[in-house]
CSV table of C-alpha atoms in Angstrom, one decimal:
chain,number,residue,atom,x,y,z
A,1,MET,CA,-42.6,3.7,-56.4
A,2,SER,CA,-41.2,5.3,-59.5
A,3,ARG,CA,-41.3,3.4,-62.8
A,4,PHE,CA,-37.8,4.9,-63.5
A,5,ALA,CA,-34.5,3.6,-62.1
A,6,ALA,CA,-33.8,7.1,-60.7
A,7,LEU,CA,-35.1,10.6,-61.1
A,8,PRO,CA,-33.0,13.8,-61.4
A,9,LYS,CA,-33.0,16.0,-58.2
A,10,GLY,CA,-36.0,18.3,-58.2
A,11,VAL,CA,-37.6,16.8,-61.3
A,12,THR,CA,-41.0,15.1,-60.8
A,13,GLU,CA,-41.9,11.8,-62.3
A,14,GLU,CA,-44.5,13.4,-64.5
A,15,SER,CA,-42.1,16.0,-65.8
A,16,PHE,CA,-39.4,13.4,-66.4
A,17,ALA,CA,-41.8,11.2,-68.3
A,18,LYS,CA,-42.6,14.1,-70.6
A,19,ALA,CA,-38.9,14.7,-71.2
A,20,ILE,CA,-38.4,11.0,-72.1
A,21,GLN,CA,-41.3,11.3,-74.5
A,22,GLU,CA,-39.6,14.2,-76.3
A,23,TYR,CA,-36.3,12.5,-76.3
A,24,ARG,CA,-37.9,9.4,-77.9
A,25,ALA,CA,-39.7,11.6,-80.5
A,26,LEU,CA,-36.2,12.8,-81.4
A,27,LEU,CA,-34.1,9.6,-81.3
A,28,GLY,CA,-36.6,6.7,-81.3
A,29,GLU,CA,-37.2,4.0,-78.8
A,30,ASN,CA,-33.9,2.2,-79.2
A,31,ARG,CA,-31.7,5.2,-78.6
A,32,VAL,CA,-33.5,6.3,-75.4
A,33,ARG,CA,-33.2,3.7,-72.7
A,34,VAL,CA,-34.7,3.7,-69.2
A,35,ASP,CA,-34.8,0.0,-68.4
A,36,PRO,CA,-32.4,-1.3,-65.8
A,37,ALA,CA,-30.7,-3.8,-68.1
A,38,SER,CA,-29.8,-1.1,-70.6
A,39,LEU,CA,-28.5,1.2,-67.8
A,40,GLU,CA,-26.4,-1.5,-66.2
A,41,PRO,CA,-23.3,-0.8,-68.4
A,42,TYR,CA,-23.3,2.8,-67.0
A,43,LEU,CA,-23.3,1.5,-63.5
A,44,LYS,CA,-20.2,-0.7,-63.7
A,45,ILE,CA,-18.1,1.6,-61.5
A,46,THR,CA,-14.7,0.7,-60.1
A,47,ILE,CA,-14.6,3.2,-57.2
A,48,ALA,CA,-15.0,2.6,-53.5
A,49,GLU,CA,-18.5,3.9,-53.3
A,50,SER,CA,-22.0,2.4,-53.8
A,51,ALA,CA,-23.3,2.4,-57.4
A,52,GLU,CA,-26.6,3.7,-56.1
A,53,LEU,CA,-24.9,7.1,-55.5
A,54,HIS,CA,-24.2,7.3,-59.3
A,55,LYS,CA,-27.3,5.6,-60.8
A,56,PRO,CA,-28.4,7.3,-64.1
A,57,SER,CA,-32.1,7.9,-64.9
A,58,ALA,CA,-31.7,7.2,-68.6
A,59,ALA,CA,-29.3,6.8,-71.5
A,60,LEU,CA,-29.4,8.7,-74.8
A,61,CYS,CA,-27.4,7.8,-77.9
A,62,PRO,CA,-27.3,10.6,-80.4
A,63,SER,CA,-25.8,10.2,-83.8
A,64,THR,CA,-25.5,13.8,-85.0
A,65,VAL,CA,-24.6,17.2,-83.7
A,66,LYS,CA,-28.1,18.4,-84.5
A,67,GLU,CA,-29.5,15.7,-82.2
A,68,VAL,CA,-27.1,16.7,-79.4
A,69,GLN,CA,-28.3,20.3,-79.8
A,70,THR,CA,-32.0,19.2,-79.5
A,71,ILE,CA,-31.2,17.0,-76.5
A,72,VAL,CA,-29.7,20.0,-74.8
A,73,ALA,CA,-32.7,22.1,-75.6
A,74,ILE,CA,-35.1,19.5,-74.2
A,75,ALA,CA,-32.9,19.2,-71.1
A,76,ASN,CA,-33.2,23.0,-70.5
A,77,LYS,CA,-37.0,22.7,-70.9
A,78,TYR,CA,-37.4,20.0,-68.3
A,79,LYS,CA,-34.3,20.7,-66.2
A,80,THR,CA,-33.0,17.1,-66.8
A,81,PRO,CA,-29.2,17.1,-66.2
A,82,LEU,CA,-26.9,15.4,-68.8
A,83,TRP,CA,-23.7,13.4,-68.1
A,84,THR,CA,-21.7,13.0,-71.3
A,85,VAL,CA,-19.5,9.9,-71.9
A,86,CYS,CA,-17.7,8.5,-74.9
A,87,ASN,CA,-15.8,5.3,-74.7
A,88,GLY,CA,-13.7,4.2,-71.8
A,89,GLU,CA,-11.9,7.5,-71.1
A,90,ASN,CA,-12.4,7.3,-67.4
A,91,GLU,CA,-10.8,3.9,-66.6
A,92,GLY,CA,-9.6,4.1,-63.0
A,93,TYR,CA,-11.5,7.3,-62.5
A,94,GLY,CA,-15.1,6.0,-62.0
A,95,SER,CA,-16.1,4.7,-65.5
A,96,SER,CA,-19.2,6.1,-67.2
A,97,ALA,CA,-21.5,6.6,-64.2
A,98,PRO,CA,-22.5,10.2,-63.5
A,99,ALA,CA,-21.3,12.2,-60.5
A,100,THR,CA,-24.7,12.3,-58.9
A,101,PRO,CA,-27.8,10.0,-59.2
A,102,GLY,CA,-30.6,10.8,-61.6
A,103,GLN,CA,-28.5,12.3,-64.4
A,104,ILE,CA,-29.2,11.2,-68.0
A,105,VAL,CA,-26.1,9.7,-69.6
A,106,VAL,CA,-25.5,11.1,-73.1
A,107,ASP,CA,-23.4,8.4,-74.8
A,108,LEU,CA,-21.6,9.7,-77.9
A,109,LYS,CA,-20.4,6.3,-79.1
A,110,ASN,CA,-22.5,6.5,-82.3
A,111,MET,CA,-20.8,9.8,-83.3
A,112,ASN,CA,-17.7,7.9,-84.6
A,113,LYS,CA,-16.7,9.6,-87.8
A,114,ILE,CA,-13.1,10.2,-88.8
A,115,ILE,CA,-13.8,13.4,-90.6
A,116,GLU,CA,-10.4,14.0,-92.0
A,117,VAL,CA,-6.8,12.9,-91.8
A,118,ASP,CA,-4.4,15.4,-93.3
A,119,GLN,CA,-1.1,13.7,-94.0
A,120,GLU,CA,0.7,16.8,-95.2
A,121,LEU,CA,0.3,18.7,-91.9
A,122,ALA,CA,-0.2,15.6,-89.7
A,123,TYR,CA,-3.5,16.1,-88.0
A,124,CYS,CA,-6.9,14.5,-87.8
A,125,HIS,CA,-10.4,15.8,-87.2
A,126,LEU,CA,-12.7,13.5,-85.2
A,127,GLU,CA,-16.0,12.9,-83.5
A,128,PRO,CA,-16.0,11.8,-79.9
A,129,GLY,CA,-16.9,8.1,-80.5
A,130,VAL,CA,-13.7,7.5,-82.4
A,131,THR,CA,-11.4,5.2,-80.4
A,132,TYR,CA,-7.7,4.9,-80.6
A,133,ASN,CA,-8.1,1.5,-82.3
A,134,ASP,CA,-10.5,3.0,-84.8
A,135,LEU,CA,-8.0,5.7,-85.9
A,136,TYR,CA,-5.1,3.3,-85.7
A,137,GLN,CA,-6.8,0.8,-88.1
A,138,HIS,CA,-7.9,3.7,-90.4
A,139,LEU,CA,-4.3,4.9,-90.7
A,140,LYS,CA,-3.1,1.3,-91.5
A,141,LYS,CA,-5.9,0.7,-94.0
A,142,LYS,CA,-5.2,4.0,-95.8
A,143,ASN,CA,-1.4,3.5,-95.6
A,144,ILE,CA,-1.0,6.8,-93.8
A,145,ASN,CA,2.3,6.9,-92.0
A,146,LEU,CA,1.5,8.9,-88.9
A,147,TRP,CA,1.9,7.9,-85.2
A,148,LEU,CA,-0.7,8.3,-82.5
A,149,ASP,CA,0.0,9.1,-78.9
A,150,VAL,CA,-1.8,6.4,-76.9
A,151,PRO,CA,-2.5,5.8,-73.2
A,152,ALA,CA,-1.6,2.4,-71.8
A,153,SER,CA,-5.1,0.9,-72.1
A,154,ALA,CA,-5.9,2.4,-75.5
A,155,ALA,CA,-7.8,0.2,-77.8
A,156,ASN,CA,-11.4,1.0,-76.9
A,157,VAL,CA,-10.8,4.5,-75.4
A,158,SER,CA,-12.2,7.6,-77.0
A,159,ILE,CA,-9.5,9.9,-78.3
A,160,ILE,CA,-11.5,13.0,-77.6
A,161,GLY,CA,-12.7,11.7,-74.2
A,162,ASN,CA,-9.1,11.0,-73.1
A,163,THR,CA,-7.8,14.3,-74.5
A,164,LEU,CA,-10.5,16.3,-72.7
A,165,GLU,CA,-9.7,14.5,-69.4
A,166,ARG,CA,-6.0,15.6,-70.0
A,167,GLY,CA,-4.8,12.1,-70.3
A,168,CYS,CA,-1.2,11.5,-71.5
A,169,GLY,CA,0.7,8.9,-73.5
A,170,TYR,CA,4.4,8.1,-74.0
A,171,THR,CA,5.5,9.6,-77.2
A,172,PRO,CA,6.9,13.2,-77.7
A,173,TYR,CA,3.3,14.2,-78.2
A,174,SER,CA,2.3,12.9,-74.8
A,175,GLU,CA,0.6,16.0,-73.4
A,176,LYS,CA,-2.6,15.3,-75.3
A,177,PHE,CA,-4.6,18.5,-74.6
A,178,ILE,CA,-1.6,20.6,-75.8
A,179,PHE,CA,-1.7,18.7,-79.1
A,180,SER,CA,-5.4,19.3,-79.7
A,181,CYS,CA,-6.5,22.1,-81.9
A,182,GLY,CA,-9.9,23.5,-82.8
A,183,MET,CA,-13.2,22.4,-81.1
A,184,GLU,CA,-16.8,22.2,-82.0
A,185,VAL,CA,-18.9,22.5,-78.9
A,186,VAL,CA,-22.7,22.4,-78.1
A,187,LEU,CA,-23.1,25.0,-75.4
A,188,PRO,CA,-25.7,24.8,-72.6
A,189,ASN,CA,-28.1,27.0,-74.5
A,190,ALA,CA,-28.0,24.5,-77.4
A,191,THR,CA,-26.0,26.8,-79.8
A,192,LEU,CA,-22.9,25.6,-81.6
A,193,LEU,CA,-19.4,27.1,-80.9
A,194,ARG,CA,-16.3,26.6,-83.0
A,195,THR,CA,-13.2,27.7,-81.2
A,196,GLY,CA,-9.9,29.2,-82.3
A,197,MET,CA,-9.6,29.7,-86.0
A,198,GLY,CA,-13.0,28.0,-86.5
A,199,GLY,CA,-14.5,31.3,-85.4
A,200,ILE,CA,-14.9,32.3,-89.1
A,201,PRO,CA,-16.8,30.4,-91.8
A,202,ASN,CA,-14.7,28.2,-94.1
A,203,SER,CA,-11.5,28.6,-92.0
A,204,THR,CA,-8.6,26.8,-93.5
A,205,SER,CA,-6.5,26.7,-90.3
A,206,THR,CA,-8.9,25.5,-87.6
A,207,GLN,CA,-6.8,22.4,-86.9
A,208,VAL,CA,-3.4,23.9,-87.2
A,209,PHE,CA,-3.4,27.1,-85.1
A,210,LYS,CA,-4.7,26.8,-81.6
A,211,TRP,CA,-5.2,30.3,-80.5
A,212,GLY,CA,-7.5,32.1,-82.9
A,213,TYR,CA,-8.2,35.7,-81.9
A,214,GLY,CA,-9.1,37.0,-78.5
A,215,PRO,CA,-9.4,34.9,-75.3
A,216,TYR,CA,-8.6,31.2,-75.5
A,217,VAL,CA,-11.6,29.3,-74.3
A,218,ASP,CA,-10.9,25.7,-75.1
A,219,GLY,CA,-9.8,25.0,-71.6
A,220,LEU,CA,-13.3,25.6,-70.3
A,221,PHE,CA,-14.3,22.2,-71.9
A,222,SER,CA,-11.4,20.2,-70.5
A,223,GLN,CA,-12.3,18.5,-67.3
A,224,GLY,CA,-15.2,20.9,-67.2
A,225,ASN,CA,-19.0,21.0,-67.7
A,226,SER,CA,-19.6,24.0,-69.9
A,227,GLY,CA,-20.5,22.2,-73.1
A,228,ILE,CA,-20.5,19.0,-75.1
A,229,VAL,CA,-17.5,18.7,-77.5
A,230,THR,CA,-18.8,17.1,-80.7
A,231,LYS,CA,-15.6,17.5,-82.9
A,232,LEU,CA,-11.9,18.0,-82.1
A,233,GLY,CA,-8.7,18.3,-84.1
A,234,ILE,CA,-5.7,16.2,-82.9
A,235,TRP,CA,-2.1,16.6,-84.1
A,236,LEU,CA,-0.4,13.4,-85.1
A,237,MET,CA,3.3,12.6,-85.1
A,238,PRO,CA,5.3,12.1,-88.3
A,239,PRO,CA,7.5,9.1,-87.6
A,240,PRO,CA,11.3,9.4,-87.7
A,241,PRO,CA,13.1,7.9,-90.7
A,242,PRO,CA,14.1,4.2,-90.7
A,243,GLY,CA,16.6,3.6,-87.9
A,244,GLY,CA,15.5,6.8,-86.1
A,245,TYR,CA,13.8,5.2,-83.1
A,246,MET,CA,15.6,3.6,-80.2
A,247,PRO,CA,13.7,2.5,-77.0
A,248,PHE,CA,15.6,1.8,-73.9
A,249,CYS,CA,15.1,0.7,-70.3
A,250,MET,CA,17.2,1.6,-67.2
A,251,LYS,CA,16.8,-0.7,-64.2
A,252,PHE,CA,17.7,0.4,-60.6
A,253,SER,CA,17.9,-1.9,-57.6
A,254,ASP,CA,17.3,0.4,-54.7
A,255,VAL,CA,14.0,2.1,-53.8
A,256,GLU,CA,15.9,5.0,-52.4
A,257,MET,CA,17.4,5.8,-55.8
A,258,ILE,CA,14.2,7.4,-57.1
A,259,GLY,CA,15.5,11.0,-56.5
A,260,GLU,CA,18.8,10.2,-58.1
A,261,ILE,CA,17.1,8.9,-61.2
A,262,PHE,CA,15.5,12.3,-61.9
A,263,LYS,CA,18.8,14.2,-61.8
A,264,PRO,CA,20.2,13.0,-65.2
A,265,LEU,CA,16.7,12.3,-66.6
A,266,MET,CA,15.5,15.9,-66.3
A,267,PHE,CA,18.5,17.3,-68.1
A,268,LEU,CA,17.9,14.9,-71.0
A,269,ARG,CA,14.1,15.8,-71.0
A,270,GLU,CA,14.6,19.5,-70.8
A,271,THR,CA,17.1,19.5,-73.7
A,272,GLN,CA,14.9,17.2,-75.7
A,273,ILE,CA,17.7,14.7,-76.0
A,274,VAL,CA,15.0,12.3,-74.8
A,275,PRO,CA,11.9,14.0,-76.2
A,276,ASN,CA,9.2,11.6,-75.1
A,277,ALA,CA,7.3,11.3,-71.8
A,278,CYS,CA,9.3,8.6,-70.0
A,279,ALA,CA,7.8,6.2,-67.6
A,280,VAL,CA,9.4,5.4,-64.2
A,281,THR,CA,7.7,2.3,-62.8
A,282,SER,CA,7.8,0.8,-59.4
A,283,ALA,CA,8.6,-2.9,-58.7
A,284,GLY,CA,4.9,-3.5,-57.9
A,285,TRP,CA,3.9,-2.0,-61.2
A,286,GLU,CA,6.5,-4.1,-63.1
A,287,ALA,CA,5.6,-7.3,-61.2
A,288,ALA,CA,1.9,-6.9,-62.1
A,289,GLY,CA,2.8,-6.1,-65.8
A,290,THR,CA,4.8,-9.2,-66.4
A,291,ASN,CA,1.9,-11.6,-66.1
A,292,GLY,CA,4.0,-13.5,-63.6
A,293,LYS,CA,7.0,-13.9,-65.9
A,294,LYS,CA,10.4,-13.1,-64.4
A,295,THR,CA,12.1,-10.3,-66.4
A,296,GLY,CA,14.7,-9.2,-63.9
A,297,ALA,CA,13.7,-7.7,-60.5
A,298,ALA,CA,14.3,-3.9,-60.1
A,299,ALA,CA,13.0,-1.3,-57.6
A,300,TRP,CA,12.5,1.1,-60.5
A,301,SER,CA,12.4,0.7,-64.2
A,302,LEU,CA,12.8,3.8,-66.5
A,303,TYR,CA,11.5,3.5,-70.0
A,304,GLY,CA,12.4,6.2,-72.6
A,305,ALA,CA,13.4,6.5,-76.2
A,306,VAL,CA,15.5,8.7,-78.6
A,307,TYR,CA,14.1,9.8,-82.0
A,308,GLY,CA,15.5,11.4,-85.1
A,309,THR,CA,17.8,10.5,-88.0
A,310,PRO,CA,20.0,7.4,-87.4
A,311,GLU,CA,22.9,9.8,-86.9
A,312,GLN,CA,21.0,11.8,-84.3
A,313,VAL,CA,19.9,8.7,-82.5
A,314,ALA,CA,23.4,7.4,-82.3
A,315,LEU,CA,24.7,10.7,-80.9
A,316,ASN,CA,21.8,11.2,-78.5
A,317,TRP,CA,22.1,7.6,-77.2
A,318,SER,CA,25.7,8.3,-76.4
A,319,TYR,CA,24.6,11.2,-74.2
A,320,VAL,CA,21.8,9.2,-72.6
A,321,SER,CA,23.8,6.1,-71.8
A,322,GLY,CA,26.8,8.2,-70.8
A,323,ALA,CA,24.8,10.3,-68.4
A,324,PHE,CA,23.4,7.3,-66.6
A,325,LYS,CA,26.6,5.4,-66.5
A,326,LYS,CA,28.4,8.4,-65.1
A,327,ALA,CA,25.7,8.9,-62.4
A,328,PHE,CA,25.2,5.3,-61.4
A,329,GLY,CA,28.0,3.1,-62.7
A,330,SER,CA,27.3,-0.5,-62.0
A,331,ARG,CA,24.1,0.4,-60.1
A,332,VAL,CA,22.2,0.7,-63.3
A,333,ARG,CA,21.4,-2.0,-65.8
A,334,ILE,CA,20.8,-0.7,-69.3
A,335,ILE,CA,18.5,-2.6,-71.7
A,336,THR,CA,18.1,-1.8,-75.4
A,337,ASP,CA,16.1,-3.5,-78.1
A,338,ASN,CA,18.6,-6.3,-78.5
A,339,GLU,CA,18.7,-7.3,-74.8
A,340,GLY,CA,14.9,-6.8,-74.4
A,341,LYS,CA,13.7,-8.8,-77.5
A,342,ASP,CA,12.4,-11.6,-75.2
A,343,ASP,CA,11.0,-9.3,-72.5
A,344,PRO,CA,7.2,-8.8,-73.0
A,345,VAL,CA,7.2,-5.7,-70.8
A,346,PHE,CA,10.0,-4.1,-72.7
A,347,GLN,CA,8.3,-4.9,-76.0
A,348,TYR,CA,5.0,-3.5,-74.7
A,349,ARG,CA,6.7,-0.3,-73.7
A,350,LYS,CA,8.5,-0.1,-77.0
A,351,GLN,CA,5.2,-0.2,-78.8
A,352,LEU,CA,3.6,2.4,-76.5
A,353,MET,CA,6.5,4.9,-77.2
A,354,MET,CA,5.9,4.7,-80.9
A,355,GLY,CA,2.1,5.0,-80.6
A,356,VAL,CA,1.1,1.5,-81.4
A,357,VAL,CA,-2.4,0.6,-80.2
A,358,SER,CA,-2.3,-2.7,-78.3
A,359,ASP,CA,-5.2,-4.8,-77.0
A,360,GLN,CA,-2.7,-6.8,-74.9
A,361,VAL,CA,-4.1,-7.6,-71.5
A,362,THR,CA,-1.3,-7.1,-69.0
A,363,GLY,CA,-1.0,-8.6,-65.5
A,364,LEU,CA,-1.9,-5.2,-64.2
A,365,ASP,CA,-5.1,-5.1,-66.2
A,366,LYS,CA,-6.0,-8.6,-64.7
A,367,LEU,CA,-5.2,-7.4,-61.2
A,368,ARG,CA,-7.4,-4.4,-61.6
A,369,GLY,CA,-10.3,-6.5,-62.9
A,370,ARG,CA,-10.1,-9.4,-60.5
A,371,ASN,CA,-12.6,-8.1,-57.9
A,372,GLY,CA,-13.9,-5.0,-59.6
A,373,GLY,CA,-12.3,-2.4,-57.3
A,374,TYR,CA,-9.8,0.0,-58.7
A,375,MET,CA,-9.0,3.7,-58.2
A,376,ARG,CA,-6.1,5.7,-59.5
A,377,PHE,CA,-4.7,8.4,-57.3
A,378,SER,CA,-3.1,11.0,-59.5
A,379,PRO,CA,-1.1,13.8,-58.0
A,380,THR,CA,1.5,15.8,-59.9
A,381,ALA,CA,5.1,16.4,-58.7
A,382,SER,CA,7.6,18.9,-59.9
A,383,ALA,CA,10.2,16.7,-61.4
A,384,ARG,CA,12.7,17.5,-58.7
A,385,PRO,CA,14.6,14.7,-57.1
A,386,ALA,CA,13.6,15.5,-53.5
A,387,GLU,CA,10.0,16.1,-54.3
A,388,CYS,CA,9.5,12.8,-56.2
A,389,ARG,CA,11.4,11.0,-53.4
A,390,ASP,CA,9.1,12.6,-50.8
A,391,GLN,CA,6.0,11.7,-52.7
A,392,VAL,CA,7.0,8.0,-52.8
A,393,LYS,CA,7.7,8.0,-49.0
A,394,VAL,CA,4.4,9.7,-48.1
A,395,ALA,CA,2.4,7.5,-50.5
A,396,THR,CA,4.1,4.2,-49.4
A,397,ARG,CA,3.6,5.0,-45.7
A,398,ILE,CA,-0.2,5.7,-46.1
A,399,LEU,CA,-0.8,2.7,-48.5
A,400,HIS,CA,0.9,0.3,-46.2
A,401,ARG,CA,-1.1,1.5,-43.2
A,402,TYR,CA,-4.2,0.4,-45.1
A,403,GLY,CA,-2.7,-2.8,-46.3
A,404,PHE,CA,-2.1,-1.8,-49.9
A,405,ASP,CA,1.1,-2.3,-51.9
A,406,TYR,CA,2.8,0.7,-53.5
A,407,ILE,CA,2.0,0.1,-57.3
A,408,ALA,CA,2.9,3.3,-59.2
A,409,GLU,CA,4.2,4.9,-62.3
A,410,PHE,CA,5.7,8.4,-62.8
A,411,ILE,CA,5.0,9.7,-66.3
A,412,VAL,CA,7.7,12.3,-66.8
A,413,GLY,CA,6.7,15.3,-68.8
A,414,TRP,CA,8.7,18.4,-69.7
A,415,ARG,CA,9.1,19.6,-66.1
A,416,ASP,CA,6.5,17.6,-64.2
A,417,ALA,CA,6.0,14.0,-63.1
A,418,ARG,CA,2.5,12.6,-63.0
A,419,HIS,CA,2.5,10.1,-60.1
A,420,ASN,CA,-0.1,7.5,-60.9
A,421,ILE,CA,-0.8,5.3,-57.9
A,422,GLU,CA,-3.1,2.2,-58.1
A,423,ILE,CA,-5.4,1.3,-55.3
A,424,ILE,CA,-6.8,-2.2,-56.1
A,425,PHE,CA,-9.4,-3.8,-53.8
A,426,ASP,CA,-12.4,-6.1,-53.6
A,427,ARG,CA,-15.7,-4.3,-54.4
A,428,THR,CA,-17.6,-7.3,-53.1
A,429,LYS,CA,-16.4,-6.7,-49.5
A,430,PRO,CA,-17.7,-3.7,-47.6
A,431,GLU,CA,-14.6,-3.5,-45.3
A,432,ALA,CA,-12.3,-3.5,-48.4
A,433,MET,CA,-14.4,-0.7,-49.9
A,434,LYS,CA,-14.2,1.3,-46.7
A,435,LYS,CA,-10.4,0.8,-46.5
A,436,ALA,CA,-9.9,1.9,-50.1
A,437,TYR,CA,-12.0,5.0,-49.6
A,438,SER,CA,-10.2,6.0,-46.4
A,439,CYS,CA,-6.8,5.4,-48.0
A,440,TYR,CA,-7.6,7.6,-51.0
A,441,ASP,CA,-9.0,10.3,-48.7
A,442,GLU,CA,-5.9,10.3,-46.5
A,443,LEU,CA,-3.6,10.3,-49.5
A,444,MET,CA,-5.5,13.3,-50.9
A,445,THR,CA,-5.3,15.2,-47.6
A,446,ALA,CA,-1.7,14.5,-47.0
A,447,PHE,CA,-0.6,15.4,-50.5
A,448,THR,CA,-2.7,18.6,-50.6
A,449,LYS,CA,-1.0,19.7,-47.3
A,450,ARG,CA,2.4,19.3,-49.0
A,451,GLY,CA,1.3,21.4,-52.0
A,452,TRP,CA,0.8,18.5,-54.4
A,453,LEU,CA,-2.5,18.9,-56.2
A,454,ILE,CA,-4.4,16.0,-57.7
A,455,ASN,CA,-4.6,16.4,-61.5
A,456,ARG,CA,-7.5,14.1,-62.1
A,457,THR,CA,-9.9,12.2,-59.9
A,458,ASN,CA,-12.9,9.9,-59.8
A,459,THR,CA,-16.5,10.8,-59.2
A,460,ALA,CA,-16.4,9.9,-55.5
A,461,PHE,CA,-13.8,12.6,-54.8
A,462,MET,CA,-14.5,15.4,-57.3
A,463,ASP,CA,-16.1,17.6,-54.7
A,464,LYS,CA,-13.3,16.9,-52.2
A,465,VAL,CA,-10.6,17.7,-54.6
A,466,ALA,CA,-12.4,20.8,-55.8
A,467,ASN,CA,-12.6,22.0,-52.2
A,468,THR,CA,-8.9,21.9,-51.8
A,469,LEU,CA,-8.7,24.7,-54.4
A,470,SER,CA,-8.6,28.3,-53.4
A,471,PRO,CA,-11.9,30.3,-52.9
A,472,GLU,CA,-10.9,32.4,-56.0
A,473,VAL,CA,-10.7,29.3,-58.2
A,474,ARG,CA,-13.9,27.8,-57.0
A,475,ARG,CA,-15.6,31.2,-57.4
A,476,ILE,CA,-14.6,31.7,-61.0
A,477,ASN,CA,-15.6,28.1,-61.9
A,478,ARG,CA,-19.0,28.8,-60.4
A,479,THR,CA,-19.3,32.2,-62.1
A,480,ILE,CA,-18.6,30.7,-65.5
A,481,LYS,CA,-21.1,27.9,-64.8
A,482,MET,CA,-23.8,30.4,-63.8
A,483,ALA,CA,-23.1,32.5,-67.0
A,484,LEU,CA,-23.1,29.6,-69.4
A,485,ASP,CA,-25.4,27.0,-67.8
A,486,PRO,CA,-27.9,28.7,-65.5
A,487,ASN,CA,-30.2,25.7,-65.5
A,488,ASN,CA,-27.3,23.5,-64.3
A,489,ILE,CA,-28.0,20.8,-66.9
A,490,MET,CA,-24.4,20.1,-68.1
A,491,ALA,CA,-22.9,17.3,-65.9
A,492,PRO,CA,-23.5,18.9,-62.5
A,493,GLY,CA,-20.8,17.8,-60.1
A,494,LYS,CA,-18.1,17.3,-62.8
A,495,SER,CA,-14.8,18.4,-61.3
A,496,GLY,CA,-16.8,19.6,-58.3
A,497,ILE,CA,-18.6,22.3,-60.3
A,498,THR,CA,-22.3,22.7,-59.8
A,499,LEU,CA,-25.0,25.3,-59.0
A,500,ALA,CA,-26.9,23.0,-56.8
């Protein structure tokens, strides 16, 4: 029986022990852990699959870029695969456990420097261990008046981790990866790459111009396994002047109205009259979010905001309210800050849409954590009325067949609608696990057949989602992997990409 919790595929115990010895010579005993108690946090998965399928062999906690480079060099020497995590960026998508058993978790939480915040050009430069709360508190302490774009559960989430997973928030800067600029990456051969304008020494524009010269390669490191990102630039949002922010909520009583909602909404989004990523939440999502408090039942609740000078806000609000009154008349209930001052959900959404980091535990958070089982199914729709309506019907039908409620949110981008569907179950019951897995599997199959690709998935389904892609996409992903990482040491199985 091995003295290690797990071994990487194809690596002998003797070879693995030598690798651990070299990792300890680099990092010391406390930052190289192989004991089950220390590995337990990386096994707290939420998906409908056994934790044994995702058991790490060790955990490393580097503190510097040079240490990361040396870790990668040792990994190449002994063929020990590395699974990189930061802080909480995969909530709902499998947590910190690796895609396959035996991988070494490289936890970047100690690399938590806020290198720079430039107030003049509104950007920051960070290491991967910096959380949204870290940066939020830094801005407050330094009296820097810039807004973040935060996901719903933001406080302890890595900014870089969430950005690389192409997460989104609710401000006008919602599409996080678009608003990133300039990477530092440790490549699989342990060399250091600086992308974009960072391609020359002493560049003054690495964090302000994304493209650099020649091919744009940053996308290789987003939802990929071609390197370890050790620094990233993030654009921040200058706030509007006083009186230049107005959140609102529209409530609709009929489930069948979902398609109609998108007709006026997309005109307002495309023209940037409403510039932020709006949330359209189902009754189930709202009911969970209220912590049991009654705030007015609705089949759908639309949260958005208008931004600008006070004069612009007043003008744009007249367009927004007028468009929805014209389309729906008495079938819509319009709530603004005045009417929503005692509504905890409205106030929570108001904070999200202005980038405030909240540690508020909502009813939905409690529901997810009750029995440990939680998966998010995340297809994308074109923000067309018929397509969004059809997605709701298909999802509801499948969810109900397996005994799950439809608990969902559309995050409405510039022309897309990310359809986040919660599958919440009891991980302590094998039958519940089986139902949740089968439900997700059927959702994925049904949505793919309709041309609706999943934009992000958990470790149990990475291979399956990757196999829905065309042979050409799979081939180029493998070709890039072979060229950059011939030893297959960088997170094999991430997004279904591996040489094994």
